[in-house]
Amino acid sequence: MDIFIQLLINGLLLGGAYTIISLGLTLIFGVVRVINFAHGDFLMVGMYMIYLLAANFGIHPYVGLIPIAVVLFALGALTQKVIIQPLLDADEHIQIFATVGLSTILLNLALVLFGANVFRASVETGTNAITVGGYTMVTGQIVTFVVALSLAVLLHLFMHRTYLGRALRAVAQHRYAAMLMGINVNTVYIVAFGLGTAFVGVAAGLLAPQYPVFPTVGTYFVLTAFVIVVLGGMGSLYGAVAGSMIIGVIDTMAGYYIAPDLKEVVYFGIFLLILVVRPNGLFGFGTE
């Protein structure tokens, strides 16, 4: 029983990391209606920036995530303005090809600049383990979990209590009706893409003490994030949080009780089973 509870705790804490990445991904899809296959590569860019700040200036990743989130917001906004905006009226597969192309560019740029070497931000804060009630937790995972839930609450308040947040929801529901109400849809798209990308900037700072950085580091996280977004309901912020926790727990449970190299098979199988029963995901479609 103690092992089960320990695995449950580990899974929920892992779900915190997935939550931040998935919130950004689902925000972009829910508002802009674009599946961003470069999302993981933006995470990789953020983690390299965090590493460079730590290695060259001694800035801790938890401090560095603030300017990096701002930089990635700008990068995401630029991506929407320059690459996605001209393709909004094109077929969906053209938009997908554009984000896949951007992903390829960022990946190969990282290979050119850093090679295939593995780097790590050498810090102590965030890597220590503490024991509470007989159960062991990594401080970095606790911080990530708390920040993830805080961001989810703040995003919910932003979407419901501010004019810009309500504009995001209006465009997500029906962009042409939003236009008739005087909302600048193109500006909303830029803000949504920027915010979604800024979320991976935050995730980069939180994950840097726990994970090494290399050109394909974002691939694992973003593949899992896609599963979470579809599982929770495409565009559903609540679904992104719930799906992250579910996948996090399944990940740790399957890794222990079945086999570490089969855990992806397990949660992909459960993911497909849920979609057979609920094709729109657990929470349906739409940005709340």
C-alpha positions as YAML, in Angstrom:
chain: A
units: angstrom
residues:
- id: 1
  name: MET
  ca: [0.00, 0.00, 0.00]
- id: 2
  name: ASP
  ca: [2.85, 2.37, 0.81]
- id: 3
  name: ILE
  ca: [4.34, 1.73, -2.63]
- id: 4
  name: PHE
  ca: [0.99, 2.44, -4.29]
- id: 5
  name: ILE
  ca: [0.60, 5.75, -2.46]
- id: 6
  name: GLN
  ca: [4.20, 6.70, -3.28]
- id: 7
  name: LEU
  ca: [3.55, 5.96, -6.97]
- id: 8
  name: LEU
  ca: [0.31, 7.95, -6.82]
- id: 9
  name: ILE
  ca: [2.16, 10.95, -5.37]
- id: 10
  name: ASN
  ca: [4.90, 10.64, -7.99]
- id: 11
  name: GLY
  ca: [2.30, 10.45, -10.75]
- id: 12
  name: LEU
  ca: [0.44, 13.55, -9.59]
- id: 13
  name: LEU
  ca: [3.69, 15.49, -9.27]
- id: 14
  name: LEU
  ca: [4.69, 14.37, -12.78]
- id: 15
  name: GLY
  ca: [1.28, 15.53, -13.96]
- id: 16
  name: GLY
  ca: [2.25, 19.04, -12.87]
- id: 17
  name: ALA
  ca: [4.93, 19.22, -15.56]
- id: 18
  name: TYR
  ca: [2.52, 17.86, -18.17]
- id: 19
  name: THR
  ca: [-0.12, 20.39, -17.09]
- id: 20
  name: ILE
  ca: [1.96, 23.45, -17.92]
- id: 21
  name: ILE
  ca: [2.93, 22.17, -21.36]
- id: 22
  name: SER
  ca: [-0.59, 20.94, -22.13]
- id: 23
  name: LEU
  ca: [-2.23, 24.21, -21.08]
- id: 24
  name: GLY
  ca: [-0.13, 26.07, -23.63]
- id: 25
  name: LEU
  ca: [-0.89, 23.55, -26.35]
- id: 26
  name: THR
  ca: [-4.63, 23.49, -25.69]
- id: 27
  name: LEU
  ca: [-4.81, 27.29, -25.50]
- id: 28
  name: ILE
  ca: [-3.27, 27.60, -28.95]
- id: 29
  name: PHE
  ca: [-5.55, 24.98, -30.45]
- id: 30
  name: GLY
  ca: [-8.66, 26.15, -28.62]
- id: 31
  name: VAL
  ca: [-8.33, 29.74, -29.86]
- id: 32
  name: VAL
  ca: [-6.29, 29.66, -33.07]
- id: 33
  name: ARG
  ca: [-7.45, 26.19, -34.18]
- id: 34
  name: VAL
  ca: [-3.92, 25.24, -35.19]
- id: 35
  name: ILE
  ca: [-2.18, 22.05, -34.07]
- id: 36
  name: ASN
  ca: [1.28, 23.32, -33.16]
- id: 37
  name: PHE
  ca: [3.78, 20.55, -33.84]
- id: 38
  name: ALA
  ca: [6.62, 22.92, -32.92]
- id: 39
  name: HIS
  ca: [5.41, 23.16, -29.32]
- id: 40
  name: GLY
  ca: [8.01, 20.68, -28.06]
- id: 41
  name: ASP
  ca: [10.76, 22.46, -29.95]
- id: 42
  name: PHE
  ca: [9.84, 25.74, -28.28]
- id: 43
  name: LEU
  ca: [10.27, 23.88, -24.98]
- id: 44
  name: MET
  ca: [13.69, 22.75, -26.17]
- id: 45
  name: VAL
  ca: [14.63, 26.32, -27.10]
- id: 46
  name: GLY
  ca: [13.54, 27.50, -23.67]
- id: 47
  name: MET
  ca: [15.57, 24.82, -21.90]
- id: 48
  name: TYR
  ca: [18.70, 25.74, -23.89]
- id: 49
  name: MET
  ca: [18.18, 29.39, -22.94]
- id: 50
  name: ILE
  ca: [17.77, 28.41, -19.29]
- id: 51
  name: TYR
  ca: [20.95, 26.33, -19.48]
- id: 52
  name: LEU
  ca: [22.93, 29.20, -21.03]
- id: 53
  name: LEU
  ca: [21.73, 31.62, -18.34]
- id: 54
  name: ALA
  ca: [22.71, 29.17, -15.60]
- id: 55
  name: ALA
  ca: [26.07, 28.22, -17.13]
- id: 56
  name: ASN
  ca: [27.24, 31.71, -18.12]
- id: 57
  name: PHE
  ca: [25.64, 34.00, -15.56]
- id: 58
  name: GLY
  ca: [24.81, 31.70, -12.66]
- id: 59
  name: ILE
  ca: [21.10, 32.48, -12.89]
- id: 60
  name: HIS
  ca: [18.96, 29.77, -11.31]
- id: 61
  name: PRO
  ca: [16.36, 28.27, -13.68]
- id: 62
  name: TYR
  ca: [13.53, 29.32, -11.36]
- id: 63
  name: VAL
  ca: [14.65, 32.93, -11.80]
- id: 64
  name: GLY
  ca: [15.53, 32.57, -15.47]
- id: 65
  name: LEU
  ca: [12.09, 31.26, -16.39]
- id: 66
  name: ILE
  ca: [10.62, 34.77, -16.06]
- id: 67
  name: PRO
  ca: [12.65, 36.44, -18.86]
- id: 68
  name: ILE
  ca: [12.59, 33.22, -20.91]
- id: 69
  name: ALA
  ca: [8.78, 33.11, -20.74]
- id: 70
  name: VAL
  ca: [8.74, 36.70, -22.04]
- id: 71
  name: VAL
  ca: [11.16, 35.82, -24.85]
- id: 72
  name: LEU
  ca: [9.10, 32.78, -25.83]
- id: 73
  name: PHE
  ca: [5.91, 34.86, -25.75]
- id: 74
  name: ALA
  ca: [7.54, 37.15, -28.30]
- id: 75
  name: LEU
  ca: [8.73, 34.17, -30.34]
- id: 76
  name: GLY
  ca: [5.26, 32.61, -30.29]
- id: 77
  name: ALA
  ca: [3.61, 35.91, -31.24]
- id: 78
  name: LEU
  ca: [6.09, 36.32, -34.11]
- id: 79
  name: THR
  ca: [5.39, 32.76, -35.27]
- id: 80
  name: GLN
  ca: [1.67, 33.46, -35.35]
- id: 81
  name: LYS
  ca: [2.13, 36.79, -37.14]
- id: 82
  name: VAL
  ca: [4.63, 35.65, -39.77]
- id: 83
  name: ILE
  ca: [3.89, 31.96, -40.34]
- id: 84
  name: ILE
  ca: [0.40, 31.05, -39.17]
- id: 85
  name: GLN
  ca: [-1.55, 34.24, -39.90]
- id: 86
  name: PRO
  ca: [-1.10, 34.10, -43.69]
- id: 87
  name: LEU
  ca: [-2.29, 30.47, -43.63]
- id: 88
  name: LEU
  ca: [-5.44, 30.88, -41.52]
- id: 89
  name: ASP
  ca: [-7.73, 30.45, -44.51]
- id: 90
  name: ALA
  ca: [-5.65, 27.63, -45.99]
- id: 91
  name: ASP
  ca: [-6.44, 23.94, -45.54]
- id: 92
  name: GLU
  ca: [-5.64, 22.51, -42.12]
- id: 93
  name: HIS
  ca: [-2.93, 20.23, -43.50]
- id: 94
  name: ILE
  ca: [-1.08, 23.28, -44.85]
- id: 95
  name: GLN
  ca: [-1.02, 24.80, -41.35]
- id: 96
  name: ILE
  ca: [0.20, 21.49, -39.93]
- id: 97
  name: PHE
  ca: [2.99, 21.32, -42.53]
- id: 98
  name: ALA
  ca: [4.01, 24.85, -41.55]
- id: 99
  name: THR
  ca: [4.41, 23.95, -37.86]
- id: 100
  name: VAL
  ca: [6.18, 20.71, -38.76]
- id: 101
  name: GLY
  ca: [8.57, 22.73, -40.93]
- id: 102
  name: LEU
  ca: [9.19, 25.16, -38.08]
- id: 103
  name: SER
  ca: [9.84, 22.20, -35.77]
- id: 104
  name: THR
  ca: [12.40, 20.81, -38.21]
- id: 105
  name: ILE
  ca: [14.15, 24.19, -38.48]
- id: 106
  name: LEU
  ca: [14.40, 24.63, -34.70]
- id: 107
  name: LEU
  ca: [15.63, 21.07, -34.20]
- id: 108
  name: ASN
  ca: [18.34, 21.33, -36.82]
- id: 109
  name: LEU
  ca: [19.34, 24.79, -35.62]
- id: 110
  name: ALA
  ca: [19.89, 23.31, -32.16]
- id: 111
  name: LEU
  ca: [21.99, 20.52, -33.68]
- id: 112
  name: VAL
  ca: [24.12, 23.04, -35.55]
- id: 113
  name: LEU
  ca: [24.66, 25.27, -32.51]
- id: 114
  name: PHE
  ca: [25.00, 22.66, -29.75]
- id: 115
  name: GLY
  ca: [25.50, 19.34, -31.49]
- id: 116
  name: ALA
  ca: [23.94, 16.19, -30.06]
- id: 117
  name: ASN
  ca: [25.61, 16.71, -26.68]
- id: 118
  name: VAL
  ca: [23.62, 16.55, -23.46]
- id: 119
  name: PHE
  ca: [23.79, 19.57, -21.14]
- id: 120
  name: ARG
  ca: [22.43, 20.09, -17.66]
- id: 121
  name: ALA
  ca: [21.91, 23.18, -15.56]
- id: 122
  name: SER
  ca: [24.03, 22.33, -12.51]
- id: 123
  name: VAL
  ca: [21.94, 23.54, -9.58]
- id: 124
  name: GLU
  ca: [21.04, 22.06, -6.22]
- id: 125
  name: THR
  ca: [17.72, 23.78, -5.62]
- id: 126
  name: GLY
  ca: [15.03, 21.70, -7.27]
- id: 127
  name: THR
  ca: [16.93, 18.41, -7.21]
- id: 128
  name: ASN
  ca: [16.82, 17.65, -3.48]
- id: 129
  name: ALA
  ca: [14.51, 14.99, -2.08]
- id: 130
  name: ILE
  ca: [12.43, 15.48, 1.05]
- id: 131
  name: THR
  ca: [10.43, 12.98, 3.09]
- id: 132
  name: VAL
  ca: [6.94, 13.84, 4.33]
- id: 133
  name: GLY
  ca: [4.96, 11.26, 6.28]
- id: 134
  name: GLY
  ca: [7.25, 8.52, 5.10]
- id: 135
  name: TYR
  ca: [6.87, 9.41, 1.42]
- id: 136
  name: THR
  ca: [9.71, 10.85, -0.66]
- id: 137
  name: MET
  ca: [9.25, 13.77, -3.03]
- id: 138
  name: VAL
  ca: [11.65, 15.77, -5.17]
- id: 139
  name: THR
  ca: [11.48, 19.46, -4.36]
- id: 140
  name: GLY
  ca: [11.59, 20.40, -8.04]
- id: 141
  name: GLN
  ca: [8.50, 18.28, -8.73]
- id: 142
  name: ILE
  ca: [6.67, 19.90, -5.81]
- id: 143
  name: VAL
  ca: [7.50, 23.37, -7.11]
- id: 144
  name: THR
  ca: [6.41, 22.38, -10.62]
- id: 145
  name: PHE
  ca: [3.13, 20.96, -9.32]
- id: 146
  name: VAL
  ca: [2.32, 24.07, -7.27]
- id: 147
  name: VAL
  ca: [3.20, 26.40, -10.15]
- id: 148
  name: ALA
  ca: [1.15, 24.30, -12.57]
- id: 149
  name: LEU
  ca: [-2.00, 24.49, -10.44]
- id: 150
  name: SER
  ca: [-1.41, 28.20, -9.81]
- id: 151
  name: LEU
  ca: [-1.08, 28.86, -13.54]
- id: 152
  name: ALA
  ca: [-4.25, 26.88, -14.23]
- id: 153
  name: VAL
  ca: [-6.18, 28.98, -11.69]
- id: 154
  name: LEU
  ca: [-4.69, 32.24, -12.99]
- id: 155
  name: LEU
  ca: [-5.49, 31.27, -16.57]
- id: 156
  name: HIS
  ca: [-9.06, 30.47, -15.59]
- id: 157
  name: LEU
  ca: [-9.42, 33.86, -13.87]
- id: 158
  name: PHE
  ca: [-7.81, 35.60, -16.83]
- id: 159
  name: MET
  ca: [-10.19, 33.93, -19.29]
- id: 160
  name: HIS
  ca: [-13.28, 34.82, -17.24]
- id: 161
  name: ARG
  ca: [-12.49, 38.10, -15.49]
- id: 162
  name: THR
  ca: [-10.63, 40.20, -18.09]
- id: 163
  name: TYR
  ca: [-11.72, 41.73, -21.37]
- id: 164
  name: LEU
  ca: [-8.86, 40.10, -23.26]
- id: 165
  name: GLY
  ca: [-9.63, 36.72, -21.71]
- id: 166
  name: ARG
  ca: [-13.29, 36.99, -22.68]
- id: 167
  name: ALA
  ca: [-12.17, 38.01, -26.17]
- id: 168
  name: LEU
  ca: [-10.07, 34.84, -26.35]
- id: 169
  name: ARG
  ca: [-13.10, 32.76, -25.36]
- id: 170
  name: ALA
  ca: [-15.31, 34.56, -27.85]
- id: 171
  name: VAL
  ca: [-12.90, 33.93, -30.72]
- id: 172
  name: ALA
  ca: [-12.56, 30.30, -29.62]
- id: 173
  name: GLN
  ca: [-16.34, 29.89, -29.80]
- id: 174
  name: HIS
  ca: [-16.90, 31.62, -33.15]
- id: 175
  name: ARG
  ca: [-14.35, 33.91, -34.74]
- id: 176
  name: TYR
  ca: [-16.72, 35.49, -37.29]
- id: 177
  name: ALA
  ca: [-19.27, 36.37, -34.59]
- id: 178
  name: ALA
  ca: [-16.40, 37.81, -32.54]
- id: 179
  name: MET
  ca: [-15.42, 39.99, -35.52]
- id: 180
  name: LEU
  ca: [-18.98, 41.34, -35.71]
- id: 181
  name: MET
  ca: [-18.73, 42.26, -32.02]
- id: 182
  name: GLY
  ca: [-15.69, 44.44, -32.77]
- id: 183
  name: ILE
  ca: [-12.98, 42.06, -31.55]
- id: 184
  name: ASN
  ca: [-9.68, 42.23, -33.41]
- id: 185
  name: VAL
  ca: [-9.37, 38.52, -34.14]
- id: 186
  name: ASN
  ca: [-5.83, 38.70, -35.53]
- id: 187
  name: THR
  ca: [-4.57, 40.38, -32.35]
- id: 188
  name: VAL
  ca: [-6.34, 37.75, -30.24]
- id: 189
  name: TYR
  ca: [-4.65, 35.00, -32.26]
- id: 190
  name: ILE
  ca: [-1.24, 36.58, -31.68]
- id: 191
  name: VAL
  ca: [-1.86, 36.88, -27.94]
- id: 192
  name: ALA
  ca: [-3.13, 33.28, -27.71]
- id: 193
  name: PHE
  ca: [-0.15, 31.84, -29.57]
- id: 194
  name: GLY
  ca: [2.23, 33.97, -27.53]
- id: 195
  name: LEU
  ca: [0.67, 32.92, -24.23]
- id: 196
  name: GLY
  ca: [0.66, 29.26, -25.22]
- id: 197
  name: THR
  ca: [4.34, 29.45, -26.10]
- id: 198
  name: ALA
  ca: [5.15, 31.40, -22.92]
- id: 199
  name: PHE
  ca: [3.79, 28.45, -20.94]
- id: 200
  name: VAL
  ca: [6.57, 26.22, -22.27]
- id: 201
  name: GLY
  ca: [9.04, 28.93, -21.26]
- id: 202
  name: VAL
  ca: [7.80, 28.53, -17.69]
- id: 203
  name: ALA
  ca: [7.96, 24.74, -18.06]
- id: 204
  name: ALA
  ca: [11.55, 25.00, -19.34]
- id: 205
  name: GLY
  ca: [12.69, 26.78, -16.18]
- id: 206
  name: LEU
  ca: [10.89, 24.31, -13.93]
- id: 207
  name: LEU
  ca: [12.14, 21.22, -15.77]
- id: 208
  name: ALA
  ca: [15.75, 22.34, -16.23]
- id: 209
  name: PRO
  ca: [16.91, 21.29, -12.72]
- id: 210
  name: GLN
  ca: [15.32, 17.86, -13.20]
- id: 211
  name: TYR
  ca: [16.05, 16.97, -16.83]
- id: 212
  name: PRO
  ca: [19.03, 17.38, -19.16]
- id: 213
  name: VAL
  ca: [18.70, 19.41, -22.33]
- id: 214
  name: PHE
  ca: [19.42, 18.09, -25.84]
- id: 215
  name: PRO
  ca: [17.90, 18.78, -29.27]
- id: 216
  name: THR
  ca: [15.05, 16.25, -29.00]
- id: 217
  name: VAL
  ca: [14.19, 16.84, -25.33]
- id: 218
  name: GLY
  ca: [10.84, 18.38, -26.25]
- id: 219
  name: THR
  ca: [9.68, 15.38, -28.28]
- id: 220
  name: TYR
  ca: [8.79, 13.15, -25.33]
- id: 221
  name: PHE
  ca: [6.94, 15.87, -23.47]
- id: 222
  name: VAL
  ca: [4.99, 17.16, -26.45]
- id: 223
  name: LEU
  ca: [3.88, 13.69, -27.60]
- id: 224
  name: THR
  ca: [2.50, 13.09, -24.13]
- id: 225
  name: ALA
  ca: [0.95, 16.59, -24.19]
- id: 226
  name: PHE
  ca: [-0.88, 15.76, -27.44]
- id: 227
  name: VAL
  ca: [-2.32, 12.65, -25.81]
- id: 228
  name: ILE
  ca: [-3.40, 14.75, -22.81]
- id: 229
  name: VAL
  ca: [-5.01, 17.48, -24.92]
- id: 230
  name: VAL
  ca: [-7.01, 15.01, -26.98]
- id: 231
  name: LEU
  ca: [-7.87, 12.93, -23.92]
- id: 232
  name: GLY
  ca: [-9.14, 15.91, -21.95]
- id: 233
  name: GLY
  ca: [-10.93, 17.41, -24.95]
- id: 234
  name: MET
  ca: [-9.35, 19.52, -27.66]
- id: 235
  name: GLY
  ca: [-9.32, 23.10, -26.41]
- id: 236
  name: SER
  ca: [-10.53, 22.28, -22.89]
- id: 237
  name: LEU
  ca: [-8.38, 23.88, -20.19]
- id: 238
  name: TYR
  ca: [-10.01, 21.78, -17.47]
- id: 239
  name: GLY
  ca: [-9.44, 18.69, -19.58]
- id: 240
  name: ALA
  ca: [-5.75, 19.56, -19.93]
- id: 241
  name: VAL
  ca: [-5.33, 19.63, -16.14]
- id: 242
  name: ALA
  ca: [-7.35, 16.45, -15.52]
- id: 243
  name: GLY
  ca: [-5.71, 14.62, -18.42]
- id: 244
  name: SER
  ca: [-2.24, 15.58, -17.18]
- id: 245
  name: MET
  ca: [-2.91, 14.10, -13.76]
- id: 246
  name: ILE
  ca: [-4.41, 10.94, -15.24]
- id: 247
  name: ILE
  ca: [-1.51, 10.37, -17.63]
- id: 248
  name: GLY
  ca: [1.03, 11.19, -14.90]
- id: 249
  name: VAL
  ca: [-0.45, 8.55, -12.58]
- id: 250
  name: ILE
  ca: [-0.75, 5.97, -15.38]
- id: 251
  name: ASP
  ca: [2.86, 6.69, -16.38]
- id: 252
  name: THR
  ca: [4.27, 5.94, -12.93]
- id: 253
  name: MET
  ca: [1.94, 3.02, -12.17]
- id: 254
  name: ALA
  ca: [2.59, 1.29, -15.48]
- id: 255
  name: GLY
  ca: [6.33, 1.90, -15.20]
- id: 256
  name: TYR
  ca: [6.42, 0.11, -11.84]
- id: 257
  name: TYR
  ca: [3.77, -2.62, -12.13]
- id: 258
  name: ILE
  ca: [4.23, -3.52, -15.79]
- id: 259
  name: ALA
  ca: [7.54, -2.34, -17.31]
- id: 260
  name: PRO
  ca: [9.24, 1.04, -17.76]
- id: 261
  name: ASP
  ca: [9.56, 0.56, -21.50]
- id: 262
  name: LEU
  ca: [5.85, -0.29, -21.88]
- id: 263
  name: LYS
  ca: [4.31, 2.62, -19.97]
- id: 264
  name: GLU
  ca: [3.70, 4.61, -23.18]
- id: 265
  name: VAL
  ca: [1.91, 1.59, -24.64]
- id: 266
  name: VAL
  ca: [-0.35, 1.45, -21.59]
- id: 267
  name: TYR
  ca: [-1.46, 5.08, -21.58]
- id: 268
  name: PHE
  ca: [-1.81, 5.18, -25.37]
- id: 269
  name: GLY
  ca: [-4.03, 2.09, -25.10]
- id: 270
  name: ILE
  ca: [-6.18, 3.69, -22.36]
- id: 271
  name: PHE
  ca: [-6.23, 6.90, -24.39]
- id: 272
  name: LEU
  ca: [-7.63, 5.06, -27.44]
- id: 273
  name: LEU
  ca: [-10.16, 3.21, -25.29]
- id: 274
  name: ILE
  ca: [-11.49, 6.45, -23.80]
- id: 275
  name: LEU
  ca: [-11.75, 8.03, -27.24]
- id: 276
  name: VAL
  ca: [-13.84, 5.08, -28.44]
- id: 277
  name: VAL
  ca: [-16.29, 5.75, -25.61]
- id: 278
  name: ARG
  ca: [-15.99, 9.57, -25.65]
- id: 279
  name: PRO
  ca: [-14.69, 10.78, -29.05]
- id: 280
  name: ASN
  ca: [-14.66, 14.42, -27.86]
- id: 281
  name: GLY
  ca: [-12.51, 13.60, -24.83]
- id: 282
  name: LEU
  ca: [-13.38, 13.73, -21.16]
- id: 283
  name: PHE
  ca: [-14.49, 17.38, -21.11]
- id: 284
  name: GLY
  ca: [-15.57, 17.88, -24.71]
- id: 285
  name: PHE
  ca: [-14.42, 20.59, -27.09]
- id: 286
  name: GLY
  ca: [-13.84, 24.24, -26.34]
- id: 287
  name: THR
  ca: [-11.84, 26.72, -24.29]
- id: 288
  name: GLU
  ca: [-13.64, 27.45, -21.00]
...
